[in-house]
Structures are given as structure tokens and as C-alpha cells.
Coordinates of C-alpha atoms and ligand atoms in Angstrom, one line a residue:
M19 CA 0.0 0.0 0.0
E20 CA 3.0 2.3 -0.4
S21 CA 2.7 5.0 -2.9
S22 CA 5.5 6.8 -4.8
T23 CA 3.2 9.6 -5.8
Q24 CA 4.9 13.0 -5.8
L25 CA 2.5 15.9 -5.4
R26 CA 3.8 19.4 -5.7
P27 CA 2.5 22.4 -3.8
G28 CA 1.1 25.2 -6.0
H29 CA -1.6 27.8 -6.3
H30 CA -4.1 28.8 -8.9
Q31 CA -5.8 32.2 -8.8
A32 CA -9.4 31.5 -9.4
S33 CA -11.5 33.8 -11.5
P34 CA -13.9 36.0 -9.4
D35 CA -16.4 36.1 -12.3
Y36 CA -19.6 34.0 -12.3
A37 CA -19.0 32.4 -15.6
L38 CA -22.1 30.8 -17.2
E39 CA -20.3 27.7 -18.3
S40 CA -19.7 27.1 -14.5
E41 CA -16.7 28.4 -12.6
S42 CA -14.2 25.9 -13.8
Y43 CA -16.5 23.0 -12.6
T44 CA -13.9 20.7 -11.0
H45 CA -15.1 17.4 -12.5
G46 CA -16.1 18.6 -16.0
H47 CA -18.2 16.3 -18.1
H48 CA -15.8 13.5 -19.0
E49 CA -17.5 10.1 -19.5
S50 CA -16.1 8.9 -16.2
V51 CA -17.9 11.8 -14.5
L52 CA -21.2 11.4 -16.3
R53 CA -21.1 7.7 -15.5
S54 CA -21.3 8.4 -11.8
H55 CA -24.0 11.1 -12.2
R56 CA -26.2 8.8 -14.4
W57 CA -26.3 6.3 -11.6
R58 CA -28.1 8.7 -9.3
T59 CA -31.8 8.2 -8.5
V60 CA -34.3 9.4 -5.9
E61 CA -33.8 6.1 -4.1
N62 CA -30.0 6.5 -3.7
S63 CA -29.7 10.3 -3.6
A64 CA -32.9 12.1 -2.5
Q65 CA -34.7 10.0 0.1
Y66 CA -34.7 13.0 2.5
L67 CA -36.8 15.0 0.0
V68 CA -39.5 12.4 -0.8
E69 CA -41.8 13.0 2.1
H70 CA -42.1 16.7 1.1
L71 CA -43.2 15.9 -2.5
R72 CA -46.8 15.9 -3.7
E73 CA -48.4 15.2 -7.1
G74 CA -48.8 18.4 -9.1
M75 CA -46.0 20.3 -7.4
S76 CA -43.7 22.5 -9.6
L77 CA -40.1 21.6 -9.2
L78 CA -36.8 23.1 -10.5
D79 CA -33.5 21.0 -10.4
V80 CA -30.5 23.4 -10.6
G81 CA -27.2 21.9 -11.8
C82 CA -29.1 18.9 -13.0
G83 CA -26.3 17.4 -15.0
P84 CA -27.4 14.4 -17.1
G85 CA -30.9 14.6 -15.4
T86 CA -31.5 11.1 -14.0
L87 CA -32.5 12.6 -10.6
T88 CA -34.6 15.3 -12.3
V89 CA -36.5 12.7 -14.2
D90 CA -37.0 10.5 -11.1
L91 CA -38.3 13.6 -9.2
A92 CA -40.6 14.4 -12.1
R93 CA -42.2 11.0 -11.8
I94 CA -43.2 11.7 -8.2
V95 CA -44.6 15.2 -8.8
A96 CA -46.3 14.5 -12.1
P97 CA -48.3 16.2 -13.6
G98 CA -46.5 19.1 -12.0
R99 CA -44.2 21.3 -14.1
V100 CA -40.5 20.2 -13.8
V101 CA -37.5 22.1 -15.2
G102 CA -33.9 21.1 -15.1
V103 CA -31.2 23.7 -15.6
D104 CA -27.4 23.4 -15.9
A105 CA -24.6 25.8 -16.9
S106 CA -23.4 23.2 -19.5
E107 CA -25.4 23.0 -22.7
Q108 CA -23.5 19.8 -23.6
V109 CA -24.7 17.9 -20.5
L110 CA -28.3 19.0 -21.1
D111 CA -28.4 17.1 -24.4
D112 CA -27.7 14.0 -22.4
A113 CA -30.6 15.0 -20.0
R114 CA -33.0 15.6 -22.8
R115 CA -32.2 12.2 -24.3
H116 CA -32.7 10.5 -21.0
A117 CA -36.1 12.2 -20.3
A118 CA -37.3 11.2 -23.8
S119 CA -36.2 7.6 -23.4
Q120 CA -38.1 7.5 -20.1
Q121 CA -41.1 9.3 -21.6
V122 CA -41.1 11.7 -18.7
A123 CA -42.0 15.4 -19.4
V124 CA -39.2 17.6 -18.2
T125 CA -37.9 20.8 -19.8
F126 CA -34.2 21.4 -19.7
E127 CA -32.5 24.7 -20.3
Q128 CA -29.1 26.4 -19.8
A129 CA -28.9 28.7 -16.9
N130 CA -26.5 30.0 -14.2
V131 CA -27.5 29.3 -10.6
Y132 CA -26.5 32.9 -9.7
E133 CA -29.0 34.4 -12.2
L134 CA -31.9 32.0 -12.8
P135 CA -34.2 33.1 -15.6
F136 CA -37.4 32.7 -13.4
A137 CA -39.6 35.3 -11.7
D138 CA -39.8 35.5 -7.9
D139 CA -42.0 32.8 -6.2
T140 CA -42.2 30.5 -9.2
F141 CA -41.6 26.9 -7.9
D142 CA -42.9 24.8 -5.0
V143 CA -39.6 22.9 -4.8
V144 CA -36.1 24.0 -5.8
H145 CA -33.6 21.2 -5.6
V146 CA -29.8 21.0 -5.9
H147 CA -27.7 17.9 -5.7
Q148 CA -23.9 18.2 -5.5
L149 CA -23.8 21.8 -6.9
L150 CA -23.0 24.2 -4.0
Q151 CA -19.6 22.5 -3.4
H152 CA -18.6 23.6 -6.9
L153 CA -19.4 27.3 -6.5
S154 CA -17.2 30.1 -5.3
D155 CA -20.2 31.8 -3.6
P156 CA -22.7 29.2 -2.4
I157 CA -24.5 31.7 -0.2
A158 CA -25.3 34.0 -3.1
A159 CA -26.5 30.9 -5.0
I160 CA -28.8 29.9 -2.0
K161 CA -30.3 33.4 -2.0
E162 CA -31.1 33.0 -5.7
L163 CA -32.7 29.6 -5.1
A164 CA -34.8 31.1 -2.3
R165 CA -35.9 34.0 -4.5
I166 CA -37.6 31.8 -7.1
T167 CA -39.2 29.5 -4.5
K168 CA -42.9 30.2 -3.5
P169 CA -43.7 31.2 0.0
G170 CA -44.4 27.9 1.9
G171 CA -42.2 26.1 -0.7
I172 CA -38.9 24.4 0.0
V173 CA -35.3 24.6 -1.2
A174 CA -33.6 21.2 -0.8
A175 CA -29.9 20.6 -1.0
R176 CA -27.6 17.6 -0.7
E177 CA -23.8 17.9 -0.8
S178 CA -21.0 15.4 -0.1
D179 CA -18.2 16.0 2.4
Y180 CA -14.8 14.8 1.1
A181 CA -13.0 14.9 4.5
A182 CA -15.7 12.7 5.9
M183 CA -15.3 10.0 3.2
T184 CA -13.9 6.8 4.7
W185 CA -12.4 3.7 3.2
F186 CA -10.6 0.4 3.9
P187 CA -8.0 -0.9 3.4
Q188 CA -5.9 2.3 4.0
Y189 CA -4.3 2.7 0.6
A190 CA -1.9 5.6 0.9
G191 CA -2.8 6.7 -2.7
L192 CA -6.4 7.2 -1.7
T193 CA -5.4 9.4 1.2
E194 CA -3.2 11.4 -1.3
W195 CA -6.1 11.6 -3.7
N196 CA -8.4 13.0 -1.0
L197 CA -5.8 15.6 0.0
L198 CA -5.2 16.5 -3.6
Y199 CA -8.9 16.9 -4.2
H200 CA -9.1 19.3 -1.2
E201 CA -6.1 21.3 -2.5
V202 CA -7.3 21.6 -6.1
T203 CA -10.9 22.6 -5.1
A204 CA -9.5 25.2 -2.6
A205 CA -7.2 26.6 -5.2
Y206 CA -10.2 27.2 -7.5
G207 CA -12.2 28.7 -4.6
F208 CA -14.6 25.8 -3.9
E209 CA -15.5 23.9 -0.7
A210 CA -14.9 20.1 -0.8
D211 CA -16.4 19.7 2.7
A212 CA -19.7 21.3 1.8
G213 CA -22.0 18.7 3.5
R214 CA -21.3 19.8 7.0
Q215 CA -21.7 23.4 6.2
L216 CA -25.2 23.4 4.7
L217 CA -26.9 24.5 7.9
A218 CA -24.4 27.4 8.4
W219 CA -24.7 28.4 4.7
F220 CA -28.5 28.4 4.6
N221 CA -28.6 30.4 7.9
E222 CA -26.1 32.9 6.5
A223 CA -28.2 33.2 3.3
G224 CA -31.2 34.4 5.4
F225 CA -33.1 31.3 6.6
D226 CA -33.9 31.2 10.3
V227 CA -32.6 27.9 11.8
D228 CA -36.2 26.9 12.8
K229 CA -37.0 26.8 9.0
L230 CA -34.1 24.4 8.4
T231 CA -34.2 20.6 8.7
P232 CA -30.8 19.1 8.4
S233 CA -29.9 15.4 8.0
S234 CA -27.2 13.2 6.5
S235 CA -27.0 10.0 4.5
T236 CA -24.4 7.9 2.7
W237 CA -23.4 6.0 -0.4
C238 CA -21.5 2.8 0.3
Y239 CA -19.4 0.8 -2.3
A240 CA -18.4 -2.5 -0.8
T241 CA -19.4 -5.2 -3.3
A242 CA -17.1 -6.4 -6.1
E243 CA -19.4 -4.8 -8.7
A244 CA -19.7 -1.5 -6.8
R245 CA -15.9 -1.4 -6.1
Q246 CA -15.1 -1.8 -9.8
W247 CA -17.6 0.9 -10.7
W248 CA -16.6 3.5 -8.1
G249 CA -12.8 2.7 -8.2
G250 CA -12.8 2.5 -11.9
L251 CA -14.5 5.8 -12.4
W252 CA -12.2 7.6 -9.9
A253 CA -9.1 6.0 -11.5
E254 CA -10.3 7.5 -14.9
R255 CA -11.1 10.8 -13.3
C256 CA -7.6 11.0 -11.9
V257 CA -6.1 10.9 -15.4
S258 CA -8.8 12.1 -17.8
S259 CA -11.3 14.5 -16.2
N260 CA -11.2 18.3 -15.6
F261 CA -9.9 17.4 -12.1
A262 CA -6.7 16.0 -13.6
K263 CA -6.4 19.1 -15.8
Q264 CA -6.9 21.5 -12.9
A265 CA -4.4 19.5 -10.7
K266 CA -1.8 19.9 -13.4
E267 CA -2.7 23.5 -14.3
S268 CA -2.4 24.5 -10.6
G269 CA 1.0 22.8 -10.4
M270 CA -0.2 20.3 -7.7
A271 CA 0.4 17.1 -9.6
D272 CA 1.9 15.9 -12.8
D273 CA 1.0 13.0 -15.1
V274 CA 3.2 10.5 -13.3
A275 CA 1.6 11.4 -9.9
L276 CA -2.0 11.2 -11.3
E277 CA -1.2 7.8 -13.0
A278 CA 0.0 6.6 -9.6
L279 CA -3.2 7.7 -7.9
A280 CA -5.3 5.9 -10.7
H281 CA -3.2 2.8 -10.1
E282 CA -4.1 2.9 -6.4
W283 CA -7.8 3.3 -7.2
Y284 CA -7.6 0.2 -9.4
Q285 CA -5.8 -1.7 -6.6
W286 CA -8.5 -0.7 -4.1
A287 CA -11.2 -1.8 -6.6
D288 CA -9.6 -5.2 -6.9
D289 CA -9.3 -5.7 -3.1
P290 CA -11.9 -8.1 -1.9
H291 CA -12.0 -6.3 1.5
G292 CA -12.4 -2.8 -0.1
W293 CA -15.1 -0.6 1.4
F294 CA -15.8 3.0 0.7
S295 CA -18.4 5.3 2.2
V296 CA -19.4 8.9 1.1
L297 CA -21.1 11.1 3.7
H298 CA -23.6 13.7 2.4
G299 CA -25.1 16.6 4.3
E300 CA -28.8 17.4 3.4
I301 CA -31.1 20.2 4.2
I302 CA -34.7 21.1 3.7
A303 CA -35.2 24.9 3.9
R304 CA -38.8 26.2 4.2
V305 CA -39.3 29.5 2.5
G306 CA -41.5 32.3 4.1
Ligands
SAM693 C1 -21.7 17.3 -9.6 S1 -22.7 17.7 -10.9 C2 -24.3 17.2 -10.3 C3 -25.3 16.9 -11.4 C4 -26.6 16.4 -10.8 N1 -27.2 17.3 -9.9 C5 -26.4 15.0 -10.2 O1 -26.3 15.0 -8.9 O2 -26.4 14.0 -10.9 C6 -22.8 19.5 -10.8 C7 -23.5 20.1 -12.0 O3 -23.6 21.5 -11.8 C8 -23.3 22.2 -13.0 N2 -22.9 23.6 -12.6 C9 -21.7 24.1 -12.2 N3 -21.7 25.4 -12.0 C10 -23.0 25.8 -12.3 C11 -23.6 27.1 -12.3 N4 -22.9 28.2 -12.0 N5 -24.9 27.2 -12.6 C12 -25.6 26.0 -13.0 N6 -25.1 24.8 -13.0 C13 -23.8 24.7 -12.7 C14 -22.3 21.5 -13.7 O4 -22.3 21.7 -15.1 C15 -22.7 20.0 -13.3 O5 -23.5 19.5 -14.4

């Protein structure tokens, strides 16, 4: 479990602009990234929200990515109006194809979370999943989510927490990967440990704490099939995704180091004792 990875310290000056095509979205939309997003369903990623959903509610999913969660949510609130938005037009094509294949009515459009193209008080439910951690100003984004939510409606968010991820056996390369992920996201102005900060962020954005219901839940990868899937996609992300590009651009890792991390991920995936858990913070915020 020794690793020869050499990571170099460095710093990247993040742009303060709110770019529409996301603020250098850390993962990008490489196939290894989309593969993990397409796996997401209400059952594995939005259970905390289900009890708040009713038939006929209008729902907006912001940073919807390839839209599997959006489509699943639309099934529950049908025949309510459901819209998915994302900064990336490219990923929305994927989402539109998925909705069409499932014969579920969802509209997908390009939009920036900081300037959503909807009037005040438009939706009953505004949902984000794994978006706030990729933003330089999550509090400004939460205020915008609240603006377009009807009085009495809810904003719902679920974000992972990288420092709280836990795994076995203790491959040194996975520890290095986790540290590198923190360094790269911090260099670009993003918060890898977003899950534990949701309560604070929503309160800072103007929600009284008595309007906030926090919770947490996990993903667990510990079967041979799940290990191959999770370990394989992270191995690919280490060498091929935007994360790899940003790690190199910021001077924190080179190709050799990233290849070594990928190798460790493959080793973990092949380990019959391999276990990996991802902790997520969740919050239901009642508007008005
Ligand atoms: C980690 S993915 C999550 C996708 C989806 N919610 C899911 O869980 O499967 C984050 C998504 O947020 C989008 N995004 C990043 N910055 C954004 C912004 N400023 N406005 C809207 N979407 C943004 C990215 O393009 C990406 O598709």
C-alpha cells in the first residue's frame, strides 16, 4: 500500500467572475464523471426529500447534470411542471435524451445558478444535488434559489463531504487523492467539505434555523461490482477529467503522480476487502 506519488504544492488564482459555463466546474463532463451522475436516483440520492413531494408540485432542479435525478423527481410530482437547468449545454443534451427515453415530461434549459431566468416565487420545490460545493459563492446561490421558491415552498440541497469520506484498506494513494482533491478545489475557490456546512450556509443566506431541517445519508461501495464501478471511475477521473487538468494546471500534480493515484484506485477496486463510504449533508429549507 506504499505510494510513490509526488505531489507538488502550488496555487491557482481562481477567476472571481460568475462564468455561465460554470466556474471551472472541477469534475467537468468527461464520460467517467457522467457515468457516476447517471447512476443517481431518488432512491440512492434524494430520500430526505421524498416526504415533502406531492403530485402536481412544480419543481426546479438546478445543476441537474445528465438529469437522472430530475426525471425521477418528475415521476413523483407528475403532472407538475418540472424544469432542469445546468450551466453546461453539452450535458443538457444527455438529460433531454434520458427524459425522452423514459417518456417523462421535463424541460431542460441552460442557466446559471446565480442568475436564474425565473420570476420570484415560481416553484414549489427547488432542488440542488452536488452543486453548492462547486461554487465560489454558495451563499449567493442559495439566496437566488430562495428567490424563485414560492412562500411555503422548499429549497432542498444535498452535498457530499470529502473529509468525511472513509475507506478500507488504508491505501496511501487514496489518502493522497483525497488531500489533492481538497487542494485543487480550494485553489479554485470551492469547498470540498460542503456537506457539514449546509446548515451554516443556509442560515447565512437568510433562513432562520427553525426553518431548516438538516440530515445526512451515505453512499456505500463494498461489493465487487460497486468497487469496480466506483474505483474505476475515480481512476479514470484522476487521469482524464477536468480534475486532472486542474491538478496539473495548478502545479499540484503531474501526469506521473496522477497515474500513480489511478493505479491505487484500481488496486483498491480489486481488493476483496475494499469498502468506501461517502457522507452527504442534506437540508430542507422552508421559504417564508
Ligand atoms: C456534480 S454535478 C451534479 C449533477 C446532478 N445534480 C447530479 O447529482 O447528478 C454538478 C453540475 O452543476 C453544474 N454547474 C456548475 N456550476 C454551475 C452554475 N454556476 N450554474 C448552474 N449549473 C452549474 C455542472 O455543469 C454540473 O453538471
